[in-house]
Short mmCIF file of C-alpha atoms in Angstrom, two decimals:
data_model
loop_
_atom_site.label_atom_id
_atom_site.label_comp_id
_atom_site.label_asym_id
_atom_site.label_seq_id
_atom_site.Cartn_x
_atom_site.Cartn_y
_atom_site.Cartn_z
CA MET B 1 32.90 18.18 25.36
CA THR B 2 32.53 20.57 21.83
CA GLN B 3 29.62 21.59 20.82
CA ALA B 4 27.79 21.35 17.47
CA ALA B 5 27.54 25.16 15.16
CA THR B 6 23.57 25.26 15.29
CA LYS B 7 21.22 27.92 13.55
CA VAL B 8 17.97 29.10 14.40
CA LEU B 9 14.83 28.26 11.64
CA THR B 10 11.72 29.21 12.08
CA ALA B 11 8.36 27.67 10.39
CA HIS B 12 4.95 28.21 10.66
CA VAL B 13 3.05 24.93 11.48
CA PRO B 14 -0.86 24.62 11.50
CA LEU B 15 -2.32 24.44 15.34
CA LEU B 16 -3.44 21.15 15.53
CA LEU B 17 0.59 20.01 14.21
CA ALA B 18 2.50 22.26 17.03
CA ASN B 19 -0.03 20.96 19.34
CA LYS B 20 0.70 17.30 18.18
CA VAL B 21 4.51 18.57 18.81
CA ASP B 22 4.31 20.05 22.36
CA GLN B 23 1.86 16.67 23.58
CA ILE B 24 4.60 14.64 22.40
CA ALA B 25 7.44 16.89 24.26
CA SER B 26 5.70 16.69 27.27
CA ARG B 27 4.90 12.89 27.33
CA LEU B 28 8.38 12.27 26.28
CA GLU B 29 9.32 15.02 28.65
CA ARG B 30 11.76 16.67 25.75
CA SER B 31 12.02 19.85 24.91
CA ARG B 32 9.67 21.04 21.23
CA GLY B 33 13.48 21.83 19.84
CA TRP B 34 14.98 18.14 20.13
CA ILE B 35 11.15 16.76 18.96
CA MET B 36 12.02 18.84 15.90
CA LYS B 37 15.05 17.63 15.39
CA GLN B 38 14.54 14.63 15.53
CA ALA B 39 11.80 14.60 13.44
CA LEU B 40 13.79 16.43 10.81
CA SER B 41 16.18 14.08 10.80
CA VAL B 42 14.72 11.47 10.32
CA TRP B 43 12.16 12.94 7.64
CA ILE B 44 15.58 14.85 5.73
CA ALA B 45 17.26 10.51 5.88
CA GLN B 46 13.96 9.64 4.31
CA GLU B 47 14.68 11.71 1.31
CA GLU B 48 18.14 11.26 0.79
CA GLU B 49 17.33 7.57 0.60
CA ARG B 50 14.40 8.15 -1.27
CA ASP B 51 16.39 9.89 -4.12
CA ARG B 52 19.55 8.28 -4.03
CA LEU B 53 16.96 4.93 -4.87
CA THR B 54 15.87 7.79 -7.69
CA GLN B 55 19.23 7.75 -8.82
CA GLU B 56 19.52 4.23 -8.60
CA ALA B 57 16.30 3.55 -11.09
CA LEU B 58 17.26 6.04 -13.29
CA ALA B 59 21.07 4.59 -13.97
CA ASP B 60 19.45 0.96 -14.29
CA VAL B 61 17.46 2.90 -17.06
CA ASP B 62 20.23 4.69 -18.56
CA ALA B 63 22.14 1.14 -18.84
CA GLY B 64 19.05 -0.22 -20.31
CA GLN B 65 18.08 -2.24 -17.02
CA VAL B 66 14.48 -2.56 -17.39
CA ILE B 67 11.24 -5.10 -17.43
CA ASP B 68 8.76 -5.12 -19.91
CA HIS B 69 5.66 -2.82 -19.07
CA GLN B 70 3.50 -5.38 -20.49
CA ALA B 71 5.42 -8.50 -19.56
CA VAL B 72 4.70 -6.87 -15.87
CA GLN B 73 1.25 -5.55 -16.93
CA ALA B 74 0.57 -9.49 -17.81
CA TRP B 75 2.61 -10.71 -14.50
CA ALA B 76 0.71 -8.46 -12.74
CA ALA B 77 -2.86 -10.14 -14.33
CA SER B 78 -1.60 -13.18 -13.46
CA LEU B 79 -1.42 -13.03 -9.83
CA ASP B 80 -5.59 -14.21 -10.05
CA THR B 81 -5.05 -17.19 -11.40
CA ASP B 82 -4.53 -20.45 -10.32
CA GLN B 83 -1.27 -20.00 -12.43
CA PRO B 84 0.77 -17.54 -11.66
CA LEU B 85 3.70 -16.39 -13.67
CA PRO B 86 6.89 -15.67 -12.57
CA VAL B 87 7.73 -12.93 -11.86
CA PRO B 88 9.35 -10.77 -14.76
CA ARG B 89 12.93 -10.08 -15.06
#
């Protein structure tokens, strides 16, 4: 099995956060490095998804696929009533 190339990253983190990482590593019987790789992988995936969604939304705006602000406000205000308006499209 080939091993992937790696690079050491260093970060100063608050002591409380470092202690929590150590506690989780101990509980899971994993290394601190494994915990950090898992956390960083999840965070990067979230950021990539957030960026994808932002780019998708900006493309919708550029294409004119938007909902009028007043329509959204009227819909939101109607949610407290006996006859809420349909979701604006």
